[in-house]
Amino acid sequence: MRVGAVLVSILKAPLWVAAVPTGAKSFVGNPVIGSARLNRWGLHVSRIRVAAVLAGWRRRWLGRHVPADQQAAFARDGFVVLPDFLPAADFARLRAETLDTPWDAHEMRQGSTVTRRILLDSGPLRRDKPVLAGLLRSRKVLSLLRYIASRGGEPAFSIQCIIANAHGSADDPQCVVHADTFHSTAKAWFFLHDVGPEEGPFLYVPGSHALTPQRLAWEREQSLSARTHPSRDHAEGSFRISAEDRQRLGLPAPKSIAVRANTLIVADTFGFHGRTPSPTPTRRIEIYGSLRRNPFAPWTGLDPLSLPGIKSRLGSALVVLDKLGIARMPWRSVGRIRLDAPPQI
Ligand SMILES: [Fe+2]
């Protein structure tokens, strides 16, 4: 190693170590997290174990706002599906508020699939889109997201439009069954129209959110070589799992979750999930929410993103952080367009 590289390593080492008790997950970006020697000694599996124990404690407290049947569905499957979520009249108004207007949009291309995203701020929406704003502030939605993420705090919401070409899913990383990270984190999708079995529905391996001895052994195995894995996403800590490995872990086949319009799905993306490859060109529009925080915090609150003045403007805050180069977004701004416009990138 050259002297310069050694010096940089010495200077950065404290930062790499400081990232261990956080949600940092990249095996390539952090040589401490990615160290095969440390992971042989148990670093990666210890992070998973401690995060899971703390998640269990926090979830017991957060469960007081979540109905028992939803808690039971989550414990069994790792996800909760709530059909007919809004009253029919509210759902019709929400569709009109969302679909009949142009939005400031961002787009990202993954293979031949384009994801269009509209970052939502519930604060400014309250004036002219009251039903959409109400959904983002709904106690039912927030409580379930927080319970599954096992953290308090303010989820980030957006409108998401996925435009996929027929058979284009082979090069779409979202179509490969994977876990997002090494700890519980929640994602939610509220569907504005039906998503049939042929239209690339969400898929999830039921029960794969549970931390079993087999999953821990598999995670340990992956952690020894993840740093040099050919898949960039895998090397960055979103482990991909093959059908053979899934069977070795005693897990069932992924379940494709086709839904009717007006259905809410909330899932723990520590469990294995993805998007079903679609045999036909598809376009689907959904309200999307995600909540991911430091899994090592013993508390559920004290979230700086939930401070008054910030929590209702999370979307704008992300755009500002991106412009300042502090938190780079993978999406590019494509101006003001309607959700049914063709892809701009
Ligand atoms: Fe994912």
Short mmCIF file of C-alpha atoms and ligand atoms in Angstrom, two decimals:
data_model
loop_
_atom_site.label_atom_id
_atom_site.label_comp_id
_atom_site.label_asym_id
_atom_site.label_seq_id
_atom_site.Cartn_x
_atom_site.Cartn_y
_atom_site.Cartn_z
CA MET A 1 0.00 0.00 0.00
CA ARG A 2 1.31 3.46 -0.85
CA VAL A 3 2.22 5.86 1.98
CA GLY A 4 -0.63 8.22 0.98
CA ALA A 5 -3.21 5.45 1.14
CA VAL A 6 -1.90 4.33 4.55
CA LEU A 7 -2.18 7.89 5.89
CA VAL A 8 -5.77 8.21 4.61
CA SER A 9 -6.63 4.88 6.26
CA ILE A 10 -5.17 6.03 9.59
CA LEU A 11 -7.11 9.29 9.42
CA LYS A 12 -10.39 7.60 8.42
CA ALA A 13 -10.13 4.65 10.82
CA PRO A 14 -11.92 6.44 13.72
CA LEU A 15 -14.85 7.24 11.39
CA TRP A 16 -15.08 3.63 10.20
CA VAL A 17 -15.09 2.39 13.82
CA ALA A 18 -17.63 5.06 14.85
CA ALA A 19 -20.00 3.76 12.13
CA VAL A 20 -20.18 0.27 13.67
CA PRO A 21 -22.96 1.11 16.19
CA THR A 22 -25.06 2.80 13.46
CA GLY A 23 -27.10 1.60 10.48
CA ALA A 24 -24.02 1.76 8.19
CA LYS A 25 -24.07 -1.39 6.08
CA SER A 26 -21.58 -1.18 3.24
CA PHE A 27 -18.89 -3.87 3.17
CA VAL A 28 -16.98 -1.95 0.47
CA GLY A 29 -17.42 1.56 1.85
CA ASN A 30 -16.26 0.68 5.35
CA PRO A 31 -13.21 -1.62 5.72
CA VAL A 32 -14.08 -2.27 9.39
CA ILE A 33 -17.63 -3.46 8.63
CA GLY A 34 -16.27 -5.32 5.57
CA SER A 35 -13.28 -6.91 7.34
CA ALA A 36 -13.31 -10.69 6.76
CA ARG A 37 -11.16 -11.16 9.87
CA LEU A 38 -13.48 -9.13 12.15
CA ASN A 39 -16.51 -10.85 10.65
CA ARG A 40 -14.91 -14.26 11.24
CA TRP A 41 -14.62 -13.14 14.88
CA GLY A 42 -18.34 -12.29 14.80
CA LEU A 43 -18.65 -8.54 14.09
CA HIS A 44 -21.46 -8.80 11.50
CA VAL A 45 -23.53 -11.39 13.39
CA SER A 46 -23.08 -9.45 16.65
CA ARG A 47 -24.47 -6.31 14.99
CA ILE A 48 -27.47 -8.34 13.76
CA ARG A 49 -28.08 -9.95 17.17
CA VAL A 50 -27.87 -6.71 19.17
CA ALA A 51 -30.05 -4.85 16.64
CA ALA A 52 -32.68 -7.63 16.80
CA VAL A 53 -32.78 -7.66 20.63
CA LEU A 54 -33.18 -3.88 20.75
CA ALA A 55 -35.84 -4.00 18.01
CA GLY A 56 -37.83 -6.51 20.10
CA TRP A 57 -37.71 -4.20 23.15
CA ARG A 58 -38.75 -1.11 21.21
CA ARG A 59 -41.50 -2.99 19.36
CA ARG A 60 -43.10 -4.03 22.66
CA TRP A 61 -43.54 -0.34 23.49
CA LEU A 62 -44.60 0.71 19.96
CA GLY A 63 -47.17 -2.11 19.80
CA ARG A 64 -49.58 -0.28 22.12
CA HIS A 65 -50.95 1.62 19.07
CA VAL A 66 -51.21 -1.40 16.71
CA PRO A 67 -54.22 -3.81 16.65
CA ALA A 68 -53.49 -7.39 17.78
CA ASP A 69 -54.42 -8.94 14.40
CA GLN A 70 -51.87 -6.73 12.59
CA GLN A 71 -49.21 -7.63 15.16
CA ALA A 72 -50.00 -11.35 14.66
CA ALA A 73 -49.80 -11.04 10.84
CA PHE A 74 -46.45 -9.27 11.14
CA ALA A 75 -45.06 -11.87 13.59
CA ARG A 76 -46.07 -14.68 11.20
CA ASP A 77 -45.20 -13.19 7.78
CA GLY A 78 -43.01 -10.09 8.20
CA PHE A 79 -45.58 -7.94 6.36
CA VAL A 80 -49.16 -6.70 6.81
CA VAL A 81 -51.71 -6.24 4.00
CA LEU A 82 -54.71 -3.96 4.66
CA PRO A 83 -57.26 -3.96 1.77
CA ASP A 84 -59.99 -1.25 1.47
CA PHE A 85 -57.84 1.03 3.58
CA LEU A 86 -59.67 4.33 2.95
CA PRO A 87 -63.45 4.89 2.73
CA ALA A 88 -64.43 4.74 -0.99
CA ALA A 89 -65.23 8.49 -1.26
CA ASP A 90 -61.88 9.47 0.31
CA PHE A 91 -60.04 7.09 -2.01
CA ALA A 92 -61.71 8.65 -5.09
CA ARG A 93 -60.70 12.14 -3.87
CA LEU A 94 -57.14 10.97 -3.15
CA ARG A 95 -56.83 9.61 -6.72
CA ALA A 96 -58.03 12.92 -8.13
CA GLU A 97 -55.64 14.91 -5.88
CA THR A 98 -52.74 12.75 -7.04
CA LEU A 99 -53.36 11.93 -10.70
CA ASP A 100 -54.98 15.12 -12.07
CA THR A 101 -52.04 17.43 -11.49
CA PRO A 102 -48.37 17.96 -12.44
CA TRP A 103 -45.69 17.45 -9.78
CA ASP A 104 -42.01 18.31 -9.33
CA ALA A 105 -40.59 14.90 -10.21
CA HIS A 106 -37.33 12.99 -9.92
CA GLU A 107 -36.48 9.86 -11.91
CA MET A 108 -34.03 6.98 -11.59
CA ARG A 109 -33.31 4.23 -14.12
CA GLN A 110 -32.42 0.70 -12.96
CA GLY A 111 -31.90 -1.47 -16.03
CA SER A 112 -34.92 -0.81 -18.24
CA THR A 113 -37.18 0.12 -15.32
CA VAL A 114 -37.72 3.80 -14.57
CA THR A 115 -38.88 4.88 -11.13
CA ARG A 116 -40.43 8.34 -10.94
CA ARG A 117 -40.61 9.82 -7.47
CA ILE A 118 -42.42 12.86 -6.10
CA LEU A 119 -41.10 13.77 -2.66
CA LEU A 120 -44.05 14.65 -0.41
CA ASP A 121 -44.23 17.19 2.40
CA SER A 122 -47.41 16.82 4.41
CA GLY A 123 -47.23 20.46 5.62
CA PRO A 124 -47.77 22.33 2.30
CA LEU A 125 -50.14 19.57 1.05
CA ARG A 126 -52.71 20.29 3.74
CA ARG A 127 -54.12 23.30 1.85
CA ASP A 128 -55.01 21.84 -1.56
CA LYS A 129 -54.68 18.06 -1.12
CA PRO A 130 -56.31 17.35 2.24
CA VAL A 131 -56.96 13.61 1.73
CA LEU A 132 -53.38 12.90 0.65
CA ALA A 133 -52.04 15.00 3.54
CA GLY A 134 -54.40 13.13 5.89
CA LEU A 135 -53.08 9.75 4.70
CA LEU A 136 -49.48 10.81 5.42
CA ARG A 137 -50.45 11.90 8.94
CA SER A 138 -52.79 8.97 9.61
CA ARG A 139 -52.24 7.41 13.04
CA LYS A 140 -53.00 3.96 11.55
CA VAL A 141 -50.28 4.32 8.88
CA LEU A 142 -47.67 5.90 11.16
CA SER A 143 -48.19 3.45 14.03
CA LEU A 144 -47.84 0.41 11.79
CA LEU A 145 -44.73 1.79 10.02
CA ARG A 146 -43.11 2.62 13.37
CA TYR A 147 -44.01 -0.77 14.84
CA ILE A 148 -42.50 -2.69 11.91
CA ALA A 149 -39.43 -0.42 11.71
CA SER A 150 -39.24 -0.74 15.51
CA ARG A 151 -38.43 2.96 15.70
CA GLY A 152 -40.37 6.13 16.36
CA GLY A 153 -39.86 9.06 14.03
CA GLU A 154 -41.16 10.51 10.84
CA PRO A 155 -41.24 8.30 7.73
CA ALA A 156 -40.23 9.78 4.37
CA PHE A 157 -43.18 9.70 1.92
CA SER A 158 -43.31 10.03 -1.84
CA ILE A 159 -45.52 9.19 -4.80
CA GLN A 160 -43.81 6.50 -6.80
CA CYS A 161 -44.52 5.58 -10.39
CA ILE A 162 -42.78 2.46 -11.71
CA ILE A 163 -42.55 2.15 -15.48
CA ALA A 164 -41.25 -1.26 -16.54
CA ASN A 165 -40.75 -2.64 -20.04
CA ALA A 166 -41.83 -6.18 -20.84
CA HIS A 167 -39.17 -8.66 -19.70
CA GLY A 168 -36.98 -5.71 -18.81
CA SER A 169 -36.99 -6.91 -15.25
CA ALA A 170 -33.98 -9.21 -15.81
CA ASP A 171 -31.66 -6.22 -15.36
CA ASP A 172 -33.72 -4.58 -12.60
CA PRO A 173 -31.97 -5.18 -9.24
CA GLN A 174 -35.33 -4.87 -7.45
CA CYS A 175 -36.43 -8.10 -9.15
CA VAL A 176 -33.68 -10.06 -7.37
CA VAL A 177 -34.83 -11.40 -3.99
CA HIS A 178 -32.87 -9.53 -1.32
CA ALA A 179 -32.81 -8.06 2.19
CA ASP A 180 -32.35 -4.28 2.36
CA THR A 181 -30.01 -4.33 5.34
CA PHE A 182 -28.98 -6.18 8.52
CA HIS A 183 -31.79 -4.91 10.75
CA SER A 184 -35.53 -4.26 10.78
CA THR A 185 -36.63 -1.36 8.62
CA ALA A 186 -40.13 -0.60 7.31
CA LYS A 187 -41.44 0.20 3.84
CA ALA A 188 -45.07 0.94 2.95
CA TRP A 189 -46.96 0.99 -0.34
CA PHE A 190 -50.50 2.31 -0.79
CA PHE A 191 -51.80 1.39 -4.24
CA LEU A 192 -53.81 3.79 -6.38
CA HIS A 193 -54.92 1.05 -8.78
CA ASP A 194 -55.05 -2.75 -8.96
CA VAL A 195 -51.72 -4.56 -9.36
CA GLY A 196 -52.47 -7.96 -10.92
CA PRO A 197 -50.18 -11.01 -10.90
CA GLU A 198 -48.78 -10.00 -14.33
CA GLU A 199 -48.08 -6.40 -13.35
CA GLY A 200 -44.92 -6.83 -11.29
CA PRO A 201 -46.43 -7.02 -7.80
CA PHE A 202 -44.40 -6.89 -4.58
CA LEU A 203 -43.07 -10.25 -3.46
CA TYR A 204 -41.96 -11.39 -0.03
CA VAL A 205 -40.61 -14.63 1.43
CA PRO A 206 -43.11 -15.19 4.29
CA GLY A 207 -41.43 -15.49 7.68
CA SER A 208 -38.01 -14.38 6.40
CA HIS A 209 -37.94 -11.40 8.80
CA ALA A 210 -37.34 -13.80 11.71
CA LEU A 211 -33.76 -14.09 12.95
CA THR A 212 -33.21 -17.86 13.02
CA PRO A 213 -29.93 -19.72 13.71
CA GLN A 214 -29.91 -20.69 9.99
CA ARG A 215 -30.25 -17.03 8.92
CA LEU A 216 -27.45 -16.01 11.30
CA ALA A 217 -25.16 -18.73 9.92
CA TRP A 218 -25.95 -17.60 6.35
CA GLU A 219 -25.29 -13.95 7.27
CA ARG A 220 -21.93 -14.95 8.77
CA GLU A 221 -21.06 -16.82 5.57
CA GLN A 222 -21.95 -13.80 3.42
CA SER A 223 -20.06 -11.37 5.66
CA LEU A 224 -16.75 -13.17 5.03
CA SER A 225 -16.82 -12.49 1.27
CA ALA A 226 -19.36 -9.67 0.77
CA ARG A 227 -16.62 -7.08 0.23
CA THR A 228 -15.62 -8.65 -3.07
CA HIS A 229 -19.05 -9.89 -4.18
CA PRO A 230 -19.72 -9.23 -7.90
CA SER A 231 -23.11 -7.63 -7.12
CA ARG A 232 -22.54 -4.02 -6.02
CA ASP A 233 -25.81 -4.06 -4.01
CA HIS A 234 -24.73 -7.22 -2.17
CA ALA A 235 -21.28 -5.73 -1.45
CA GLU A 236 -23.02 -2.65 -0.07
CA GLY A 237 -24.92 -4.73 2.47
CA SER A 238 -28.21 -5.53 0.69
CA PHE A 239 -27.62 -9.27 0.52
CA ARG A 240 -29.08 -11.14 -2.47
CA ILE A 241 -30.21 -14.71 -1.79
CA SER A 242 -30.38 -17.56 -4.32
CA ALA A 243 -33.28 -20.04 -4.43
CA GLU A 244 -30.88 -22.80 -3.25
CA ASP A 245 -29.75 -20.78 -0.22
CA ARG A 246 -33.35 -19.86 0.58
CA GLN A 247 -34.28 -23.54 0.64
CA ARG A 248 -31.20 -24.31 2.75
CA LEU A 249 -32.51 -21.77 5.30
CA GLY A 250 -35.82 -23.66 5.39
CA LEU A 251 -37.71 -20.69 3.93
CA PRO A 252 -40.75 -21.01 1.61
CA ALA A 253 -40.95 -19.73 -1.97
CA PRO A 254 -41.51 -15.96 -2.37
CA LYS A 255 -45.17 -14.96 -2.36
CA SER A 256 -46.35 -12.51 -5.06
CA ILE A 257 -48.79 -10.10 -3.45
CA ALA A 258 -51.25 -8.96 -6.14
CA VAL A 259 -53.55 -6.28 -4.69
CA ARG A 260 -56.68 -4.29 -5.40
CA ALA A 261 -56.57 -0.50 -5.50
CA ASN A 262 -56.86 1.11 -2.04
CA THR A 263 -54.66 -1.53 -0.35
CA LEU A 264 -51.84 -0.71 2.08
CA ILE A 265 -48.85 -3.06 2.48
CA VAL A 266 -46.23 -2.48 5.17
CA ALA A 267 -43.22 -4.83 5.29
CA ASP A 268 -40.02 -5.35 7.27
CA THR A 269 -37.37 -5.30 4.55
CA PHE A 270 -34.87 -7.21 6.70
CA GLY A 271 -36.99 -10.05 5.33
CA PHE A 272 -36.29 -11.21 1.77
CA HIS A 273 -38.37 -9.37 -0.82
CA GLY A 274 -38.37 -7.93 -4.34
CA ARG A 275 -40.55 -7.12 -7.31
CA THR A 276 -42.09 -9.91 -9.37
CA PRO A 277 -40.71 -9.81 -12.94
CA SER A 278 -43.42 -8.65 -15.30
CA PRO A 279 -44.11 -10.30 -18.69
CA THR A 280 -45.85 -7.16 -20.03
CA PRO A 281 -45.01 -3.44 -19.99
CA THR A 282 -46.39 -2.05 -16.73
CA ARG A 283 -46.92 1.30 -15.07
CA ARG A 284 -47.98 1.40 -11.48
CA ILE A 285 -48.48 4.31 -9.15
CA GLU A 286 -48.38 4.13 -5.38
CA ILE A 287 -47.83 6.23 -2.29
CA TYR A 288 -44.57 5.00 -0.83
CA GLY A 289 -43.23 5.45 2.69
CA SER A 290 -40.05 4.30 4.40
CA LEU A 291 -38.69 4.48 7.93
CA ARG A 292 -35.12 3.50 8.70
CA ARG A 293 -33.17 4.73 11.70
CA ASN A 294 -30.12 3.73 13.76
CA PRO A 295 -31.00 0.20 14.97
CA PHE A 296 -28.80 0.49 18.05
CA ALA A 297 -30.71 3.28 19.79
CA PRO A 298 -32.41 1.88 22.90
CA TRP A 299 -35.16 4.49 22.66
CA THR A 300 -38.04 5.00 20.20
CA GLY A 301 -38.14 8.81 20.14
CA LEU A 302 -35.56 11.65 20.16
CA ASP A 303 -35.63 11.75 16.39
CA PRO A 304 -34.15 14.99 14.95
CA LEU A 305 -36.17 14.50 11.72
CA SER A 306 -39.40 14.69 13.77
CA LEU A 307 -38.75 18.20 15.09
CA PRO A 308 -41.50 20.75 14.37
CA GLY A 309 -40.77 22.54 11.09
CA ILE A 310 -38.72 19.60 9.77
CA LYS A 311 -41.11 16.67 9.97
CA SER A 312 -43.67 18.12 7.58
CA ARG A 313 -40.94 19.18 5.10
CA LEU A 314 -38.76 16.06 4.87
CA GLY A 315 -39.02 15.91 1.06
CA SER A 316 -37.76 19.50 0.61
CA ALA A 317 -35.01 18.83 3.17
CA LEU A 318 -33.77 15.87 1.08
CA VAL A 319 -33.62 18.03 -2.07
CA VAL A 320 -31.59 20.72 -0.22
CA LEU A 321 -29.18 18.10 1.23
CA ASP A 322 -28.74 16.68 -2.29
CA LYS A 323 -27.95 20.13 -3.75
CA LEU A 324 -25.41 20.76 -0.97
CA GLY A 325 -23.80 17.36 -1.71
CA ILE A 326 -24.44 16.20 1.89
CA ALA A 327 -26.85 13.35 1.11
CA ARG A 328 -26.72 12.41 -2.57
CA MET A 329 -30.01 11.09 -3.99
CA PRO A 330 -29.87 8.50 -6.77
CA TRP A 331 -32.66 10.40 -8.62
CA ARG A 332 -32.36 13.30 -11.05
CA SER A 333 -34.81 16.15 -11.23
CA VAL A 334 -36.96 16.03 -14.41
CA GLY A 335 -39.07 19.14 -13.81
CA ARG A 336 -42.84 19.47 -13.40
CA ILE A 337 -44.74 16.62 -15.09
CA ARG A 338 -47.87 14.52 -14.63
CA LEU A 339 -47.58 10.99 -13.25
CA ASP A 340 -48.76 9.50 -16.57
CA ALA A 341 -46.03 11.27 -18.61
CA PRO A 342 -43.53 9.05 -20.49
CA PRO A 343 -40.09 8.51 -18.85
CA GLN A 344 -37.85 11.61 -19.08
CA ILE A 345 -34.46 9.88 -18.62
FE FE B 1 -35.50 -3.75 -1.22
#
